[in-house]
Amino acid sequence: MSKYLHDLWSSVSSSMIGMRITFKHFLRIRKGNVTLQYPEEKWPRPERNIGFEHKDYNVIRSKLHVDMDDCIGCYKCARACPVDCIKIETIKVPKGTDIGITSNDTKKRLLVNRFDIDMTECMYCNLCVYPCPEECIFMTGGPNSSKHPIDYEFSEYNREGLMYRFATATQEEIDRYTDTETPEKPTEKEETE
Amino acid sequence: MVVDNLMQWFESWTLWEAGSPLLFLIVVVIAGVPIFLLMAVNALVAVYAELKISAFMQDRVGPMGQGPGLHAGKWGLLQTVADALKLLLKEDIIPTLADRKLFIIAPFIIFVTPFIALAALPFNQNLLIADLNIGVFYILAVGSISVIGIIMAGWSSNNKWSLYGAMRSAAQIVSYEIPVALSIVSVIMLTGTLSMQGIISYQDGTTLGILPNWILFNNPFSFIAFFIFFISGVAEVNRTPFDIPEAESELVAGFHTEYSGMRWAFFFLSEYANMLIISGIAAVAFLGGWHSPIPGFLESPGWSLFWFISKIGMLIFIMMWFRWTFPRLRVDQLMNICWKVLLPLALLNIFGVGIWTLLTG
């Protein structure tokens, strides 16, 4: 009988201890909360020491970025891509039209109206970076951190958000050069023939 | 009360003769709509509360969001609305080898149980569908119908988990009915009436100078009876730590493993409505029903409704608190608590209350 009463008492008192603990946590939620509301809050990036500076990296595999001011629309990166995740479309501009020069003083001859990189398909092989004559496609951060800061996450709410559209040509420009393209077409054919 | 008043109101039109069965049917349907709404709103609010309370007790924040779209409203307030929409739109799957008729009927039987039990729960002086003179007895009797639904669901699913869950549930509910009923008996011995309003009106006024004259504070035996009732009540509605019929880690989801979509939502609705009923009976029988906690203070019908709902809310919060504190009991431990602890204590209480009433009055 005494064991029965003792068991009864210990079960009641230990239940009380458990309930006190959970209630304490219930009240302390503002201080004790461990959840990080991810897109709004982020953990601080940890300091790290890997023996050399960020700018001394040889190669970095991160988000691809294109500096459209320098792009001449040569398709070399699109051809190099093993998974065909780079999609480029260009419009030929009439001779003598000035659409700017690159930082390497190369005259632009093609208006790039579409430059899409599908980062869901990208496998971070870096092969598109080497053939670029203007060095305008590169991975962010590392040795390129002076051109573009690193982006670790590039997380999006939907898949469409990972389709990076770099083309800067305005609709007005596109319309202007597509109109003049039609009379040019016969001459183009003559050349190929 | 509501039914009687509606009957009189309709009869005053003299379109129907008094006591016409058709008129009774119309009145019952009209009275049933608010009960259904109450159950639905209760489930929406209680599920949200449960998500938040469980999260807070585990140092999380629970559902959070800033607006429509992917997020569910500010602080996740629209979370349960989104859940309800999802359940409505979900595909209804019936297993090929299931006993089709029973499988379809079972959720409705389980849903109907709290629905008809709520008819006798008084929310304030006037808000009561039917003031039965056997109110407590009616609620307790009707409450055990759900066992039939649970066994039907478990059997017809043609699934070993469902069957195990149903068997455990039947054993549990049948066992815990007894301490529930016995602890209510000790209340009835004090009040001398089975009517819910009668029990509440007994608890009017003060006791020991300052305390409200609730049966909880009436004597030491009824104080213990409250805890016996509440613990067995938690067990009767199959909530953690007594959730062995649904034991996620052992039985997938117990008797409702094979259910999906709207049929599953009926189980869910009835689980939260059962919590409401058990808390409601506890509030009526031990915590003074719709009486104010400070005797004579704010006793108008509106405030009475508020007091009653806040008492129910407190008890539901305690149930959730139990759930997120205690681990699940083993089957033998469950039966041990019922037959070796709660039942003897309940019997002792009846004896004690009897002696007490003899001595005091």
Coordinates of C-alpha atoms in Angstrom, one line a residue:
Chain A
M1 CA 0.0 0.0 0.0
S2 CA 2.8 2.4 0.9
K3 CA 4.5 1.5 -2.4
Y4 CA 1.2 2.2 -4.3
L5 CA 0.9 5.6 -2.6
H6 CA 4.6 6.4 -3.2
D7 CA 4.2 5.5 -6.9
L8 CA 1.2 7.7 -7.1
W9 CA 2.9 10.6 -5.5
S10 CA 6.1 10.3 -7.6
S11 CA 4.1 10.1 -10.8
V12 CA 2.1 13.1 -10.0
S13 CA 5.1 15.2 -8.8
S14 CA 7.3 14.2 -11.8
S15 CA 4.4 15.1 -14.1
M16 CA 4.3 18.5 -12.5
I17 CA 8.0 19.0 -13.0
G18 CA 7.6 18.1 -16.7
M19 CA 4.7 20.5 -17.1
R20 CA 6.6 23.3 -15.4
I21 CA 9.5 22.9 -17.8
T22 CA 7.3 23.0 -20.9
F23 CA 5.4 26.0 -19.5
K24 CA 8.6 27.8 -18.9
H25 CA 9.6 27.3 -22.5
F26 CA 6.1 28.4 -23.6
L27 CA 6.5 31.7 -21.7
R28 CA 10.1 32.3 -22.8
I29 CA 9.5 32.0 -26.5
R30 CA 10.8 35.5 -27.4
K31 CA 14.1 34.8 -25.8
G32 CA 14.5 31.1 -26.4
N33 CA 13.3 30.9 -30.0
V34 CA 15.7 28.9 -32.1
T35 CA 13.9 29.3 -35.5
L36 CA 15.5 31.5 -38.1
Q37 CA 12.9 33.1 -40.4
Y38 CA 15.1 32.3 -43.3
P39 CA 14.4 34.7 -46.2
E40 CA 14.0 37.6 -43.8
E41 CA 16.8 36.7 -41.4
K42 CA 20.1 35.1 -42.1
W43 CA 22.9 33.6 -39.9
P44 CA 26.0 35.8 -40.0
R45 CA 28.6 34.3 -42.5
P46 CA 31.3 32.7 -40.4
E47 CA 34.8 34.0 -40.5
R48 CA 37.1 31.5 -42.0
N49 CA 40.8 31.0 -42.7
I50 CA 41.9 28.7 -45.5
G51 CA 45.4 30.0 -45.8
F52 CA 44.9 32.5 -48.6
E53 CA 42.8 35.5 -49.5
H54 CA 39.5 35.4 -51.4
K55 CA 41.1 37.2 -54.3
D56 CA 43.9 34.7 -54.6
Y57 CA 41.5 31.8 -55.5
N58 CA 42.3 30.3 -58.8
V59 CA 38.8 29.2 -59.6
I60 CA 35.5 29.6 -57.9
R61 CA 32.4 27.6 -58.5
S62 CA 29.4 29.7 -57.6
K63 CA 26.7 31.6 -59.4
L64 CA 27.3 32.6 -63.1
H65 CA 27.2 36.2 -63.9
V66 CA 27.4 38.0 -67.2
D67 CA 28.6 41.6 -67.6
M68 CA 26.3 42.6 -70.5
D69 CA 28.2 45.8 -71.2
D70 CA 31.1 43.6 -72.5
C71 CA 29.1 40.9 -74.2
I72 CA 29.5 40.8 -78.0
G73 CA 27.1 37.9 -78.5
C74 CA 29.8 35.5 -79.9
Y75 CA 28.0 32.3 -78.7
K76 CA 31.3 30.8 -77.5
C77 CA 30.0 30.2 -74.0
A78 CA 26.8 28.7 -75.2
R79 CA 28.7 26.2 -77.4
A80 CA 31.1 25.3 -74.6
C81 CA 28.3 24.5 -72.1
P82 CA 28.0 20.7 -71.8
V83 CA 24.4 20.9 -70.5
D84 CA 23.2 23.7 -72.9
C85 CA 21.9 25.9 -70.1
I86 CA 23.0 29.1 -71.8
K87 CA 20.5 30.4 -74.4
I88 CA 21.5 33.3 -76.5
E89 CA 19.7 35.1 -79.3
T90 CA 21.2 38.0 -81.2
I91 CA 20.1 40.6 -83.8
K92 CA 22.4 41.8 -86.5
V93 CA 22.6 45.6 -86.5
P94 CA 23.2 47.5 -89.8
K95 CA 26.7 48.4 -90.7
G96 CA 27.8 51.7 -89.2
T97 CA 25.4 51.6 -86.3
D98 CA 27.1 52.2 -83.0
I99 CA 25.8 50.0 -80.2
G100 CA 28.9 50.6 -78.0
I101 CA 32.3 49.1 -77.4
T102 CA 33.5 46.7 -74.8
S103 CA 36.1 47.4 -72.2
N104 CA 38.6 45.6 -74.4
D105 CA 37.8 48.2 -77.2
T106 CA 36.0 45.6 -79.3
K107 CA 33.2 47.1 -81.4
K108 CA 29.9 45.4 -80.8
R109 CA 28.3 44.1 -84.0
L110 CA 25.4 42.1 -82.6
L111 CA 22.6 43.2 -80.3
V112 CA 22.0 40.5 -77.7
N113 CA 18.3 40.4 -77.1
R114 CA 18.3 37.2 -75.1
F115 CA 20.9 35.9 -72.7
D116 CA 19.4 33.3 -70.4
I117 CA 21.3 31.1 -68.0
D118 CA 19.2 28.4 -66.4
M119 CA 20.9 27.9 -63.0
T120 CA 18.8 24.8 -62.3
E121 CA 20.6 23.1 -65.1
C122 CA 24.1 24.6 -64.5
M123 CA 26.6 22.0 -63.2
Y124 CA 29.2 24.6 -62.2
C125 CA 31.9 23.2 -64.6
N126 CA 33.3 26.6 -65.4
L127 CA 33.8 25.6 -69.0
C128 CA 31.9 28.6 -70.4
V129 CA 34.2 31.0 -68.6
Y130 CA 37.5 30.1 -70.5
P131 CA 36.4 30.7 -74.1
C132 CA 34.9 34.1 -73.5
P133 CA 37.0 36.6 -75.5
E134 CA 35.8 39.6 -73.5
E135 CA 36.0 37.8 -70.1
C136 CA 32.4 39.0 -69.4
I137 CA 31.0 35.7 -68.2
F138 CA 32.4 34.6 -64.8
M139 CA 31.5 33.0 -61.5
T140 CA 30.8 35.5 -58.8
G141 CA 33.1 35.9 -55.8
G142 CA 36.6 34.5 -55.4
P143 CA 39.0 36.0 -57.9
N144 CA 36.1 37.9 -59.5
S145 CA 34.9 39.4 -56.2
S146 CA 36.0 42.8 -57.4
K147 CA 33.6 42.5 -60.4
H148 CA 30.7 40.9 -58.5
P149 CA 30.4 40.1 -54.8
I150 CA 29.8 36.4 -53.9
D151 CA 26.2 35.1 -53.7
Y152 CA 26.1 31.9 -51.7
E153 CA 22.4 31.2 -51.7
F154 CA 20.6 32.4 -54.8
S155 CA 17.5 30.8 -53.4
E156 CA 14.2 31.6 -55.0
Y157 CA 10.5 31.0 -54.2
N158 CA 9.9 29.3 -57.6
R159 CA 11.9 27.6 -60.2
E160 CA 11.4 30.5 -62.7
G161 CA 13.4 32.6 -60.4
L162 CA 16.6 30.6 -61.1
M163 CA 16.3 31.4 -64.8
Y164 CA 18.7 34.4 -64.9
R165 CA 17.9 36.8 -67.8
F166 CA 20.9 39.0 -68.4
A167 CA 19.9 40.6 -71.7
T168 CA 19.8 44.4 -71.3
A169 CA 18.5 45.3 -74.8
T170 CA 15.3 47.4 -74.5
Q171 CA 12.2 46.5 -76.5
E172 CA 12.6 49.8 -78.4
E173 CA 16.1 48.8 -79.5
I174 CA 15.0 45.3 -80.5
D175 CA 12.1 46.7 -82.5
R176 CA 14.3 49.2 -84.3
Y177 CA 16.8 46.6 -85.5
T178 CA 14.3 43.9 -86.3
D179 CA 12.6 46.3 -88.7
T180 CA 15.8 47.1 -90.6
E181 CA 16.7 43.4 -90.6
T182 CA 14.1 42.4 -93.2
P183 CA 15.6 44.3 -96.2
E184 CA 19.0 43.0 -95.2
K185 CA 18.0 39.3 -95.5
P186 CA 18.4 39.0 -99.3
T187 CA 21.9 40.2 -99.1
E188 CA 22.6 37.7 -96.4
K189 CA 21.4 34.9 -98.6
E190 CA 23.6 36.1 -101.5
E191 CA 26.6 35.9 -99.2
T192 CA 25.8 32.3 -98.2
E193 CA 25.2 31.3 -101.7
Chain B
M1 CA -34.0 26.1 -24.6
V2 CA -33.4 27.2 -28.1
V3 CA -35.5 24.3 -29.5
D4 CA -38.4 25.1 -27.2
N5 CA -38.2 28.8 -28.0
L6 CA -38.1 28.2 -31.7
M7 CA -41.0 25.8 -31.5
Q8 CA -43.1 28.4 -29.6
W9 CA -42.1 31.1 -32.1
F10 CA -43.0 29.0 -35.1
E11 CA -46.2 27.9 -33.4
S12 CA -47.2 31.5 -32.8
W13 CA -47.5 31.9 -36.6
T14 CA -50.2 29.2 -36.4
L15 CA -49.2 27.8 -39.7
W16 CA -48.5 24.5 -38.0
E17 CA -50.4 22.7 -35.3
A18 CA -48.5 22.4 -32.0
G19 CA -46.1 19.4 -31.9
S20 CA -46.1 18.8 -35.6
P21 CA -43.2 16.4 -36.6
L22 CA -42.4 18.5 -39.7
L23 CA -42.1 21.6 -37.6
F24 CA -39.9 19.8 -35.1
L25 CA -37.7 18.6 -38.0
I26 CA -37.3 22.2 -39.3
V27 CA -36.5 23.5 -35.8
V28 CA -33.9 20.8 -35.3
V29 CA -32.2 21.6 -38.6
I30 CA -32.1 25.3 -37.7
A31 CA -30.7 24.5 -34.3
G32 CA -28.1 22.2 -35.8
V33 CA -26.5 24.8 -38.1
P34 CA -24.8 26.8 -35.2
I35 CA -23.5 23.6 -33.7
F36 CA -21.9 22.7 -36.9
L37 CA -20.4 26.2 -37.3
L38 CA -19.2 26.0 -33.7
M39 CA -17.4 22.7 -34.4
A40 CA -15.8 24.0 -37.6
V41 CA -14.7 27.3 -36.0
N42 CA -13.5 25.4 -32.9
A43 CA -11.4 23.1 -35.1
L44 CA -9.9 26.1 -37.0
V45 CA -9.0 28.0 -33.9
A46 CA -7.9 25.0 -31.9
V47 CA -5.6 23.6 -34.6
Y48 CA -4.0 27.0 -35.0
A49 CA -3.6 27.3 -31.2
E50 CA -2.2 23.8 -31.1
L51 CA 0.4 24.6 -33.8
K52 CA 1.5 27.7 -32.0
I53 CA 1.5 26.2 -28.5
S54 CA 3.4 23.1 -29.6
A55 CA 5.9 25.4 -31.3
F56 CA 6.3 27.7 -28.4
M57 CA 6.8 24.8 -26.0
Q58 CA 9.6 23.4 -28.2
D59 CA 11.3 26.8 -28.7
R60 CA 10.0 27.1 -32.3
V61 CA 7.8 29.8 -33.7
G62 CA 5.2 27.7 -35.6
P63 CA 3.5 28.9 -38.7
M64 CA 4.7 32.3 -39.8
G65 CA 4.0 34.3 -42.9
Q66 CA 3.6 37.8 -44.3
G67 CA 0.7 37.5 -46.7
P68 CA -1.2 35.5 -49.2
G69 CA 0.5 33.3 -51.7
L70 CA 3.1 30.9 -50.4
H71 CA 2.9 32.3 -46.9
A72 CA -0.2 31.9 -44.6
G73 CA -1.0 35.3 -43.4
K74 CA 0.6 37.3 -40.6
W75 CA 1.9 35.0 -37.9
G76 CA 0.5 32.2 -40.0
L77 CA -3.0 33.2 -39.0
L78 CA -4.4 31.8 -42.3
Q79 CA -2.6 28.5 -41.8
T80 CA -5.7 26.5 -40.8
V81 CA -7.8 28.1 -43.5
A82 CA -5.3 26.9 -46.0
D83 CA -5.4 23.5 -44.4
A84 CA -9.2 23.3 -44.6
L85 CA -9.1 24.3 -48.2
K86 CA -6.5 21.7 -49.0
L87 CA -8.6 19.0 -47.2
L88 CA -11.7 20.0 -49.1
L89 CA -9.9 19.8 -52.5
K90 CA -8.0 16.6 -51.7
E91 CA -8.8 13.3 -53.6
D92 CA -11.0 10.9 -51.7
I93 CA -9.3 7.5 -51.8
I94 CA -11.1 4.3 -50.8
P95 CA -8.9 1.2 -50.7
T96 CA -10.0 -1.5 -53.1
L97 CA -10.2 -4.2 -50.5
A98 CA -11.9 -2.0 -47.9
D99 CA -15.5 -2.7 -46.8
R100 CA -16.9 0.1 -48.8
K101 CA -20.2 0.8 -47.0
L102 CA -18.7 0.7 -43.5
F103 CA -15.7 2.8 -44.7
I104 CA -18.0 5.5 -45.9
I105 CA -20.3 5.5 -42.9
A106 CA -17.7 5.4 -40.2
P107 CA -16.5 9.0 -40.3
F108 CA -20.1 10.3 -40.1
I109 CA -20.8 8.2 -37.0
I110 CA -17.7 9.6 -35.4
F111 CA -18.6 13.1 -36.5
V112 CA -22.2 12.9 -35.3
T113 CA -21.2 11.9 -31.8
P114 CA -19.8 15.3 -30.6
F115 CA -22.5 17.0 -32.8
I116 CA -25.4 15.6 -30.8
A117 CA -23.5 15.8 -27.5
L118 CA -23.1 19.6 -28.0
A119 CA -26.9 20.0 -28.1
A120 CA -27.0 19.7 -24.3
L121 CA -24.1 21.9 -23.5
P122 CA -25.2 25.3 -22.0
F123 CA -23.1 28.2 -23.2
N124 CA -24.9 30.8 -21.0
Q125 CA -28.3 31.3 -19.3
N126 CA -30.2 31.0 -22.6
L127 CA -27.8 29.6 -25.2
L128 CA -28.6 25.9 -25.0
I129 CA -30.1 23.8 -27.7
A130 CA -32.1 21.6 -25.3
D131 CA -32.1 21.7 -21.5
L132 CA -32.6 18.0 -20.9
N133 CA -33.3 16.9 -17.3
I134 CA -30.8 14.1 -17.8
G135 CA -28.2 16.4 -19.5
V136 CA -25.0 14.9 -18.1
F137 CA -26.2 11.4 -18.5
Y138 CA -27.2 12.1 -22.1
I139 CA -23.8 13.6 -23.0
L140 CA -21.8 10.7 -21.4
A141 CA -24.1 8.1 -23.0
V142 CA -23.9 9.7 -26.5
G143 CA -20.2 10.2 -26.2
S144 CA -19.5 6.5 -26.2
I145 CA -21.2 6.0 -29.6
S146 CA -17.9 7.1 -31.2
V147 CA -16.4 3.7 -30.3
I148 CA -18.7 2.1 -32.8
G149 CA -17.5 4.5 -35.5
I150 CA -13.9 3.9 -34.6
I151 CA -14.3 0.1 -34.7
M152 CA -16.1 0.4 -38.0
A153 CA -13.3 2.6 -39.4
G154 CA -10.6 0.2 -38.2
W155 CA -12.3 -2.9 -39.4
S156 CA -13.5 -1.6 -42.8
S157 CA -10.0 -0.2 -43.7
N158 CA -8.8 -3.8 -44.1
N159 CA -5.4 -2.7 -42.7
K160 CA -3.6 -4.2 -39.7
W161 CA -2.7 -0.8 -38.3
S162 CA -6.3 0.4 -38.5
L163 CA -7.5 -2.7 -36.8
Y164 CA -5.0 -2.5 -34.0
G165 CA -5.8 1.1 -33.5
A166 CA -9.5 0.5 -33.4
M167 CA -9.2 -2.4 -30.9
R168 CA -6.9 -0.3 -28.6
S169 CA -9.3 2.6 -28.9
A170 CA -12.3 0.5 -28.0
A171 CA -10.6 -0.9 -25.0
Q172 CA -9.4 2.5 -23.9
I173 CA -12.7 4.4 -24.3
V174 CA -14.7 1.6 -22.7
S175 CA -12.3 1.5 -19.7
Y176 CA -12.1 5.3 -19.2
E177 CA -15.9 5.8 -19.4
I178 CA -16.1 4.3 -15.9
P179 CA -13.9 6.8 -14.0
V180 CA -15.5 9.6 -16.0
A181 CA -19.0 8.5 -15.1
L182 CA -18.0 7.8 -11.4
S183 CA -16.4 11.2 -10.9
I184 CA -19.6 12.8 -12.4
V185 CA -21.6 10.7 -10.0
S186 CA -19.9 12.4 -7.1
V187 CA -21.0 15.8 -8.6
I188 CA -24.5 14.6 -9.1
M189 CA -24.6 13.5 -5.4
L190 CA -23.9 17.0 -4.4
T191 CA -26.2 18.8 -6.8
G192 CA -29.0 16.3 -6.8
T193 CA -29.8 16.9 -10.4
L194 CA -28.7 15.6 -13.8
S195 CA -29.7 18.7 -15.7
M196 CA -26.7 20.8 -16.9
Q197 CA -28.4 24.1 -16.0
G198 CA -29.3 22.6 -12.6
I199 CA -25.7 21.7 -11.9
I200 CA -24.6 25.3 -12.9
S201 CA -27.3 27.0 -10.7
Y202 CA -26.1 24.9 -7.7
Q203 CA -22.7 26.6 -8.1
D204 CA -24.0 30.1 -7.7
G205 CA -22.6 32.3 -4.9
T206 CA -19.5 32.0 -2.8
T207 CA -17.8 29.5 -0.6
L208 CA -15.2 29.8 2.2
G209 CA -15.7 33.6 2.1
I210 CA -14.0 34.5 -1.2
L211 CA -13.9 31.5 -3.5
P212 CA -16.7 31.0 -6.0
N213 CA -19.0 28.2 -5.0
W214 CA -17.7 25.9 -7.7
I215 CA -17.9 22.1 -7.1
L216 CA -14.1 22.1 -7.5
F217 CA -13.8 24.0 -4.2
N218 CA -16.9 22.4 -2.5
N219 CA -15.0 19.7 -0.7
P220 CA -11.6 17.9 -0.9
F221 CA -13.3 14.9 -2.6
S222 CA -14.8 16.9 -5.4
F223 CA -11.5 18.6 -5.8
I224 CA -9.9 15.2 -6.5
A225 CA -12.9 14.2 -8.6
F226 CA -12.1 17.0 -11.0
F227 CA -8.6 15.7 -11.7
I228 CA -9.9 12.2 -12.1
F229 CA -12.5 13.4 -14.6
F230 CA -10.1 15.5 -16.5
I231 CA -7.4 12.9 -16.9
S232 CA -9.9 10.2 -17.9
G233 CA -11.5 12.8 -20.2
V234 CA -8.2 13.4 -22.0
A235 CA -7.9 9.6 -22.3
E236 CA -11.5 9.3 -23.7
V237 CA -10.8 11.8 -26.5
N238 CA -7.6 9.8 -27.4
R239 CA -5.2 12.6 -26.9
T240 CA -1.6 12.4 -26.0
P241 CA -0.4 11.0 -23.5
F242 CA -3.3 8.5 -24.0
D243 CA -3.2 8.4 -27.8
I244 CA -2.3 4.7 -28.2
P245 CA -5.1 4.3 -30.8
E246 CA -3.3 6.7 -33.1
A247 CA 0.2 6.1 -31.9
E248 CA 2.1 7.6 -34.8
S249 CA 5.3 5.8 -34.1
E250 CA 3.6 2.4 -33.8
L251 CA 0.4 2.4 -35.9
V252 CA 1.0 5.1 -38.6
A253 CA -2.3 6.8 -37.7
G254 CA -4.3 4.1 -36.1
F255 CA -7.9 3.8 -37.1
H256 CA -7.8 6.6 -39.7
T257 CA -4.7 5.4 -41.5
E258 CA -6.5 4.7 -44.8
Y259 CA -8.6 7.9 -44.7
S260 CA -7.8 11.0 -46.8
G261 CA -9.4 14.3 -47.8
M262 CA -12.8 15.2 -46.4
R263 CA -13.4 11.9 -44.6
W264 CA -10.2 12.4 -42.7
A265 CA -11.2 15.9 -41.9
F266 CA -14.3 14.6 -40.2
F267 CA -12.1 12.6 -37.8
F268 CA -10.1 15.7 -37.2
L269 CA -13.2 17.9 -36.6
S270 CA -14.6 15.4 -34.2
E271 CA -11.3 15.0 -32.3
Y272 CA -11.3 18.8 -31.6
A273 CA -15.1 18.8 -30.9
N274 CA -14.6 16.0 -28.4
M275 CA -12.0 18.1 -26.7
L276 CA -14.5 20.9 -26.6
I277 CA -17.2 18.7 -25.1
I278 CA -14.9 17.2 -22.4
S279 CA -13.7 20.7 -21.5
G280 CA -17.3 21.8 -21.5
I281 CA -18.5 19.1 -19.2
A282 CA -15.6 19.8 -16.9
A283 CA -16.4 23.5 -16.9
V284 CA -20.1 22.8 -16.2
A285 CA -19.6 20.1 -13.6
F286 CA -16.6 21.5 -11.6
L287 CA -15.8 25.1 -12.7
G288 CA -19.2 26.7 -12.3
G289 CA -20.3 26.6 -16.0
W290 CA -21.0 30.1 -17.2
H291 CA -20.7 31.7 -13.8
S292 CA -18.2 34.4 -13.4
P293 CA -15.0 33.5 -11.4
I294 CA -15.7 36.4 -9.2
P295 CA -19.2 35.8 -7.8
G296 CA -21.7 38.5 -8.8
F297 CA -19.3 40.3 -11.1
L298 CA -20.2 40.6 -14.8
E299 CA -23.0 38.0 -14.9
S300 CA -24.9 39.3 -17.9
P301 CA -25.6 36.7 -20.6
G302 CA -22.9 38.1 -22.9
W303 CA -20.3 37.9 -20.2
S304 CA -21.5 34.5 -19.1
L305 CA -20.8 33.3 -22.6
F306 CA -17.3 34.8 -22.4
W307 CA -16.6 33.2 -19.0
F308 CA -17.8 29.8 -20.3
I309 CA -15.7 30.0 -23.4
S310 CA -12.6 31.1 -21.6
K311 CA -13.0 28.3 -19.1
I312 CA -13.2 25.8 -22.0
G313 CA -10.3 27.5 -23.6
M314 CA -8.2 27.2 -20.5
L315 CA -9.0 23.4 -20.2
I316 CA -8.2 22.9 -23.9
F317 CA -4.9 24.7 -23.4
I318 CA -4.2 22.3 -20.5
M319 CA -4.9 19.4 -22.8
M320 CA -2.5 20.8 -25.3
W321 CA 0.0 21.4 -22.6
F322 CA -0.3 17.7 -21.6
R323 CA 0.2 16.7 -25.2
W324 CA 3.5 18.5 -25.6
T325 CA 4.8 17.5 -22.3
F326 CA 4.2 13.8 -21.7
P327 CA 5.3 10.9 -23.8
R328 CA 2.8 8.3 -24.8
L329 CA 1.9 5.6 -22.3
R330 CA 2.2 1.9 -23.0
V331 CA -1.0 -0.1 -23.4
D332 CA -0.4 -1.9 -20.0
Q333 CA 0.4 1.4 -18.3
L334 CA -2.8 2.9 -19.7
M335 CA -4.9 0.1 -18.4
N336 CA -3.0 0.2 -15.1
I337 CA -3.8 3.9 -14.6
C338 CA -7.5 3.4 -15.3
W339 CA -8.2 0.3 -13.3
K340 CA -5.7 0.5 -10.5
V341 CA -5.5 4.2 -9.8
L342 CA -8.4 6.3 -11.2
L343 CA -11.2 3.8 -10.6
P344 CA -10.4 3.1 -6.9
L345 CA -9.9 6.8 -6.3
A346 CA -13.2 7.6 -8.0
L347 CA -15.0 5.0 -5.8
L348 CA -13.3 6.4 -2.8
N349 CA -14.5 9.9 -3.8
I350 CA -18.1 8.8 -4.1
F351 CA -17.8 7.4 -0.6
G352 CA -16.1 10.5 0.7
V353 CA -18.7 12.9 -1.0
G354 CA -21.5 10.8 0.6
I355 CA -20.0 11.1 4.1
W356 CA -19.4 14.8 3.5
T357 CA -22.9 15.5 2.4
L358 CA -24.2 13.5 5.4
L359 CA -22.0 15.5 7.8
T360 CA -22.5 19.0 6.4
G361 CA -25.9 18.9 5.3

